PDB file of C-alpha atoms in Angstrom:
ATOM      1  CA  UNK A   1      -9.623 -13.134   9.770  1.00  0.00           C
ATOM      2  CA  UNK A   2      -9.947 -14.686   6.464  1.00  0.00           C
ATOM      3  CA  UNK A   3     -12.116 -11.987   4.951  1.00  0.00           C
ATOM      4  CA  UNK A   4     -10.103  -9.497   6.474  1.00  0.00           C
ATOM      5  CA  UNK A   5      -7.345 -10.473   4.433  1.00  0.00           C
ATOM      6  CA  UNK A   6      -8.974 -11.507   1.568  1.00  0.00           C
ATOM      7  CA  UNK A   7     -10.871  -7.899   1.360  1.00  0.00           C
ATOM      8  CA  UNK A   8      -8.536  -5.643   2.540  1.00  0.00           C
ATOM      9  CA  UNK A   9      -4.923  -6.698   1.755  1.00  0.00           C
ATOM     10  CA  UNK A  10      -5.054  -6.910  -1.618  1.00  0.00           C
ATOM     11  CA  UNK A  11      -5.362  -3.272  -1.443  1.00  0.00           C
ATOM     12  CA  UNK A  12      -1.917  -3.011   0.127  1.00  0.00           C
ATOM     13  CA  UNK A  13       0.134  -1.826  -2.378  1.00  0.00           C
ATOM     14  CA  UNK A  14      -2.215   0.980  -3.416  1.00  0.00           C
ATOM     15  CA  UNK A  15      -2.733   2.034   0.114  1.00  0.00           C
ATOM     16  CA  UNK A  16       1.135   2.177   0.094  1.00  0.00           C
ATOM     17  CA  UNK A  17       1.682   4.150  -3.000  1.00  0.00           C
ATOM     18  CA  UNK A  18      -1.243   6.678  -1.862  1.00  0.00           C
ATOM     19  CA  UNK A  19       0.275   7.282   1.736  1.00  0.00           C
ATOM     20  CA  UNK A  20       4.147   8.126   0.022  1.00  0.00           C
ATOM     21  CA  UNK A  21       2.658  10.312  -2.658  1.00  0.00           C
ATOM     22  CA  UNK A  22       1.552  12.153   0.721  1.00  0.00           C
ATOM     23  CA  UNK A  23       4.276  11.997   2.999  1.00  0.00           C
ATOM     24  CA  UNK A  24       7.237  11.811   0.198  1.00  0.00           C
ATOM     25  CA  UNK A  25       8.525   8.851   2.956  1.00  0.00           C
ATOM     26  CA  UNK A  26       8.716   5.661   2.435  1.00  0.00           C
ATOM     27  CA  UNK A  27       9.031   4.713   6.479  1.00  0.00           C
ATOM     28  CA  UNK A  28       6.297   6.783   7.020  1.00  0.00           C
ATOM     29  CA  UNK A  29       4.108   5.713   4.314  1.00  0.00           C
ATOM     30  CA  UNK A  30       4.757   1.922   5.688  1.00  0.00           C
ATOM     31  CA  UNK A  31       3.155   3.402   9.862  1.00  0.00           C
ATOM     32  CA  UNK A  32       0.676   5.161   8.019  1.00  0.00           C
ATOM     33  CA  UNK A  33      -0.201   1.667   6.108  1.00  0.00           C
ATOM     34  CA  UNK A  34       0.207   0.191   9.337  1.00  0.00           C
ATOM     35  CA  UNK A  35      -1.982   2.672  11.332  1.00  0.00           C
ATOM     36  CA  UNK A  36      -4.606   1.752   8.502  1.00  0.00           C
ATOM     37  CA  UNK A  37      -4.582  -2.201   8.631  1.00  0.00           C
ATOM     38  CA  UNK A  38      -4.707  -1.632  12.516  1.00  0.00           C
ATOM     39  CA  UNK A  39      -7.605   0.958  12.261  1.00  0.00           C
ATOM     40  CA  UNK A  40      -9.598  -1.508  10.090  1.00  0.00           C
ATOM     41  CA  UNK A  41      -8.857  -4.419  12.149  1.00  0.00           C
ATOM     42  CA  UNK A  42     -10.271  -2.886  15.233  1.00  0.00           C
ATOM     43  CA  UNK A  43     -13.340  -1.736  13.638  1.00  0.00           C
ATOM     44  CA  UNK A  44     -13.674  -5.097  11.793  1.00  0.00           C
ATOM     45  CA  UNK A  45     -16.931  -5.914  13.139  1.00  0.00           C
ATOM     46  CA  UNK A  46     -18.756  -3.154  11.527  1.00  0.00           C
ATOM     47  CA  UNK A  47     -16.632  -2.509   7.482  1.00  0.00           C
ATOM     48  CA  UNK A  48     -19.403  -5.278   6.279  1.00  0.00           C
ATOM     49  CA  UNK A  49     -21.217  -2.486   4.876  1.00  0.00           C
ATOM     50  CA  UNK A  50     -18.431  -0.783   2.870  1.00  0.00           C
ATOM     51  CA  UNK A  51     -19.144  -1.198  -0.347  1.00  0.00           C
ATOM     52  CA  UNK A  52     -16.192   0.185  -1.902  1.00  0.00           C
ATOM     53  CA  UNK A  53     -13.286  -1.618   0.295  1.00  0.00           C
ATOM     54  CA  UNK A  54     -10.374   0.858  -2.077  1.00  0.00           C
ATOM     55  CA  UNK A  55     -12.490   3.996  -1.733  1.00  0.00           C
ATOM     56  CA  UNK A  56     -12.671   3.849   1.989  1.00  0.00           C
ATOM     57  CA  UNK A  57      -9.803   2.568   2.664  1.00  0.00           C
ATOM     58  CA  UNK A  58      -7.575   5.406   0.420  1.00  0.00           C
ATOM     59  CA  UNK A  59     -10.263   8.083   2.428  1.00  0.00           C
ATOM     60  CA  UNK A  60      -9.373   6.810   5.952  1.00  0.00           C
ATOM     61  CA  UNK A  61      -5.246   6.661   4.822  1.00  0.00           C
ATOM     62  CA  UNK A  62      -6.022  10.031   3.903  1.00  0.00           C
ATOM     63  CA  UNK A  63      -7.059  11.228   7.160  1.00  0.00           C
ATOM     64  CA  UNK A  64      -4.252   9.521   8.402  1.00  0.00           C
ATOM     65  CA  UNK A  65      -1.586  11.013   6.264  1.00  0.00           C
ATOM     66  CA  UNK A  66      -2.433  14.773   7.071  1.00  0.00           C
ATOM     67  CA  UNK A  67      -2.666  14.023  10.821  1.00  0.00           C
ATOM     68  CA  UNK A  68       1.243  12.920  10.225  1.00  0.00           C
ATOM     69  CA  UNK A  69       2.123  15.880   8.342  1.00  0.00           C
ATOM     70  CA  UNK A  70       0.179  18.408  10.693  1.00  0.00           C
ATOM     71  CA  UNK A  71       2.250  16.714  13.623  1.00  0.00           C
ATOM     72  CA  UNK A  72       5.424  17.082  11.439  1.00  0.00           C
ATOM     73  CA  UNK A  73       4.871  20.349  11.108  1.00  0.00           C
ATOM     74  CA  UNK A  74       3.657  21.586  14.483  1.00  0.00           C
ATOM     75  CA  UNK A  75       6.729  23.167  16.260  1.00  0.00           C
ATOM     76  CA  UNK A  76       6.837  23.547  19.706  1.00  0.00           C
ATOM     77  CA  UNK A  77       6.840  27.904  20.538  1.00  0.00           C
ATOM     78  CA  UNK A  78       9.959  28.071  22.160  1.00  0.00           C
ATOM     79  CA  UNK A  79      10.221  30.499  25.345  1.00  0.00           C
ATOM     80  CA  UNK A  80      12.488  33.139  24.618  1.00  0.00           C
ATOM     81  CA  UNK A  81      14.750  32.768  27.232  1.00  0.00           C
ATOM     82  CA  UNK A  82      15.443  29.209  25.243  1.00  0.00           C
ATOM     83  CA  UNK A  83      16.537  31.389  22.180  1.00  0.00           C
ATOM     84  CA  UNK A  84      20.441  31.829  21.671  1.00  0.00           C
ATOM     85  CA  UNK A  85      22.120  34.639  22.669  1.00  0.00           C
ATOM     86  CA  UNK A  86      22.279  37.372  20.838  1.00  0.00           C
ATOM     87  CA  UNK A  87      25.471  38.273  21.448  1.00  0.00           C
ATOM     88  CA  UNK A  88      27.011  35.353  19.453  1.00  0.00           C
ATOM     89  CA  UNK A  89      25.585  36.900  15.805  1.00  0.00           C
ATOM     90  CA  UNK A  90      27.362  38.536  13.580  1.00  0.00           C
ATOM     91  CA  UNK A  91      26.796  42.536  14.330  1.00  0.00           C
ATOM     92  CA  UNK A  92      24.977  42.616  10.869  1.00  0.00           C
ATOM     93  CA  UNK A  93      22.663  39.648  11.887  1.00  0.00           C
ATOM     94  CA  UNK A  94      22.010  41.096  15.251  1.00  0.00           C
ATOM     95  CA  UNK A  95      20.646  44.105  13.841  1.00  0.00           C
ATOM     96  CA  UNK A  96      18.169  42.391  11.469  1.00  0.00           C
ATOM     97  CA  UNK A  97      17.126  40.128  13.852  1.00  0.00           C
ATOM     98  CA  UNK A  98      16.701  44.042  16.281  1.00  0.00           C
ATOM     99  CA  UNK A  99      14.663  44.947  13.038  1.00  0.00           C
ATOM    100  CA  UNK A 100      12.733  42.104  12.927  1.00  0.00           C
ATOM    101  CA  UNK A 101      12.024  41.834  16.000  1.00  0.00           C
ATOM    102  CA  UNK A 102      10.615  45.147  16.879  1.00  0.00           C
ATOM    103  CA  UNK A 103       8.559  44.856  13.851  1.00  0.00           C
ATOM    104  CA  UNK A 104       7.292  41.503  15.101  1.00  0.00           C
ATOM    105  CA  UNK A 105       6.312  42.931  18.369  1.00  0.00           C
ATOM    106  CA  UNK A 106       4.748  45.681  16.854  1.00  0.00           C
ATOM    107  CA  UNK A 107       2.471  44.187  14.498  1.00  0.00           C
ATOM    108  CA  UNK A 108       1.521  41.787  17.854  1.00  0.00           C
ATOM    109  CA  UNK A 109      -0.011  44.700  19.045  1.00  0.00           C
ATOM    110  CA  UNK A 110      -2.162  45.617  16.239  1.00  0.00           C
ATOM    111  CA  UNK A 111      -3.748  41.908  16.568  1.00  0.00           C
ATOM    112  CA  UNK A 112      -6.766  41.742  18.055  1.00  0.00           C
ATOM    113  CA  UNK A 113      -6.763  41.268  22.279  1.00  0.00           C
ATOM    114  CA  UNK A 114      -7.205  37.602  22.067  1.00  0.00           C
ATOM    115  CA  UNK A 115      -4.770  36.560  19.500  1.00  0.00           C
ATOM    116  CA  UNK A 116      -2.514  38.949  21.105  1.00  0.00           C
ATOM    117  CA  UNK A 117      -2.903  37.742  24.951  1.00  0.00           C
ATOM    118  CA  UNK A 118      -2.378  34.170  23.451  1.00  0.00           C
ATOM    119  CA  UNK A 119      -0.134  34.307  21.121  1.00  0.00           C
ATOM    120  CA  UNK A 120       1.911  35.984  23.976  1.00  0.00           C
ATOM    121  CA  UNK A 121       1.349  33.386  26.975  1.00  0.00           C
ATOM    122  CA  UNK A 122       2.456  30.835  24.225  1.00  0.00           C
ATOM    123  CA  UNK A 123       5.308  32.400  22.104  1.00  0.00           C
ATOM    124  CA  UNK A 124       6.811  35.239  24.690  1.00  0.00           C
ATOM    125  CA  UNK A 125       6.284  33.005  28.188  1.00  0.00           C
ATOM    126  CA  UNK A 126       6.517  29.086  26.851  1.00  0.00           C
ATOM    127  CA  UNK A 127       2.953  27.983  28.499  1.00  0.00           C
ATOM    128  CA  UNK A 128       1.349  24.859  27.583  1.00  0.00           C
ATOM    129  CA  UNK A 129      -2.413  25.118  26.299  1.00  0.00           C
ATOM    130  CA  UNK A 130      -3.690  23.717  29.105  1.00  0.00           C
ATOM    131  CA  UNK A 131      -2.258  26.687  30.938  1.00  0.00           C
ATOM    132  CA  UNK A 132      -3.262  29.284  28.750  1.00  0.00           C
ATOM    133  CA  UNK A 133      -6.612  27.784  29.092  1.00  0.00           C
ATOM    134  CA  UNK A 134      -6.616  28.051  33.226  1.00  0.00           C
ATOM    135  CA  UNK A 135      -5.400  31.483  32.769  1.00  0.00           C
ATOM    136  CA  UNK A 136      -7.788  32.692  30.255  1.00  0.00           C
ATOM    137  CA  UNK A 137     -11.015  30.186  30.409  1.00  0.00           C
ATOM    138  CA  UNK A 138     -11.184  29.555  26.802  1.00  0.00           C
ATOM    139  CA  UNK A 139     -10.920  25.794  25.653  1.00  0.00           C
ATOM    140  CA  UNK A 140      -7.426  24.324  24.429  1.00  0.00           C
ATOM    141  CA  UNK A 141      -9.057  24.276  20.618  1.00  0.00           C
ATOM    142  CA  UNK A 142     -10.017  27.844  20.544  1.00  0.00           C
ATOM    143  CA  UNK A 143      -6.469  28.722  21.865  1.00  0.00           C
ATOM    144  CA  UNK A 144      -4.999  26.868  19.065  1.00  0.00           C
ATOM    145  CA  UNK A 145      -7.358  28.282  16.376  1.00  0.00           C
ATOM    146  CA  UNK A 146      -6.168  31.944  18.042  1.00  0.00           C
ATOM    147  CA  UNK A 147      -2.674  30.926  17.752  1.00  0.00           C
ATOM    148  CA  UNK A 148      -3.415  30.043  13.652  1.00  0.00           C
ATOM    149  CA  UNK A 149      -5.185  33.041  13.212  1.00  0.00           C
ATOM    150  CA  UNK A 150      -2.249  35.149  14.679  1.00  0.00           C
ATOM    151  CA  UNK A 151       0.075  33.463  13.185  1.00  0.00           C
ATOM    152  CA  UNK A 152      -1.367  33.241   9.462  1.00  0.00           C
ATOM    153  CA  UNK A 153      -1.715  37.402   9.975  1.00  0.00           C
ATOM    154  CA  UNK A 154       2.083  37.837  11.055  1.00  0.00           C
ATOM    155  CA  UNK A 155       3.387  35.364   8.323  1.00  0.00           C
ATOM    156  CA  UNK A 156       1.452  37.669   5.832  1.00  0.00           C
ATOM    157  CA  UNK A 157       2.447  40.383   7.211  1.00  0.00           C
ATOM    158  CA  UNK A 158       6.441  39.870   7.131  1.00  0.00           C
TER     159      UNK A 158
END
């Protein structure tokens, strides 16, 4: 334990000040610290060989950091049925969201099959990736690269 501490938590403060530059949070820059310390500590046995204690330790926060923000920003597809009604918009809102819509749906169709099928099962009907996966027999990462793709080609296209 006393090496531990004597190589790694001097590093503390920078490790902080690295991990809120990232998030812009300073609770979540303290469990990303946290996450790091408790990363280290289990792989204790085998950081002898790191010669740069800063370096690595600033490269694993790293990792750590943009697994946080990916999970920030991952938002559940919502069914549509889930969606508010309509009927409770404005009349001018309800026909943008009409126009938007139908453009939507229409420039689904000119993705390719795959992206489309997917992007479908997960957007229009609410299944899980492990269902889509059943359904289809492509593996849960190759659904959710299909799902960026199709998305990243509909946000540039609106």
């Amino acid at each position: 334990m006393n090496d531990f501490g004597n190589i790694w938590l001097p590093y503390a403060e920078r490790f902080y000040k690295v991990a809120f530059h990232l998030l812009e949070s300073g609770p979540d820059a303290e469990d990303a610290v946290q996450e790091l310390y408790l990363k280290l500590w289990k792989a204790r046995g085998s950081l002898g060989d790191v010669s740069n204690p800063a370096a690595y330790g600033i490269s694993v926060l790293k990792n750590i950091c943009i697994d946080r923000i990916r999970k920030r920003t991952i938002r559940q597809a919502e069914p549509l049925e889930k969606a508010p009604p309509l009927q409770d918009a404005p009349p001018e809102t309800r026909s943008e969201l009409k126009d938007t819509l139908r453009y939507l749906m229409n420039e689904m169709e000119k993705l390719p099959q795959k992206q489309r099928e997917v992007l479908r099962m997960r957007a229009i009907e609410g299944l899980e990736y492990k269902e889509i996966s059943q359904r289809t027999g492509l593996s849960q990462v190759h659904i959710r690269v299909l799902m960026a793709q199709a998305r990243k080609t509909l946000k540039s296209r609106l």
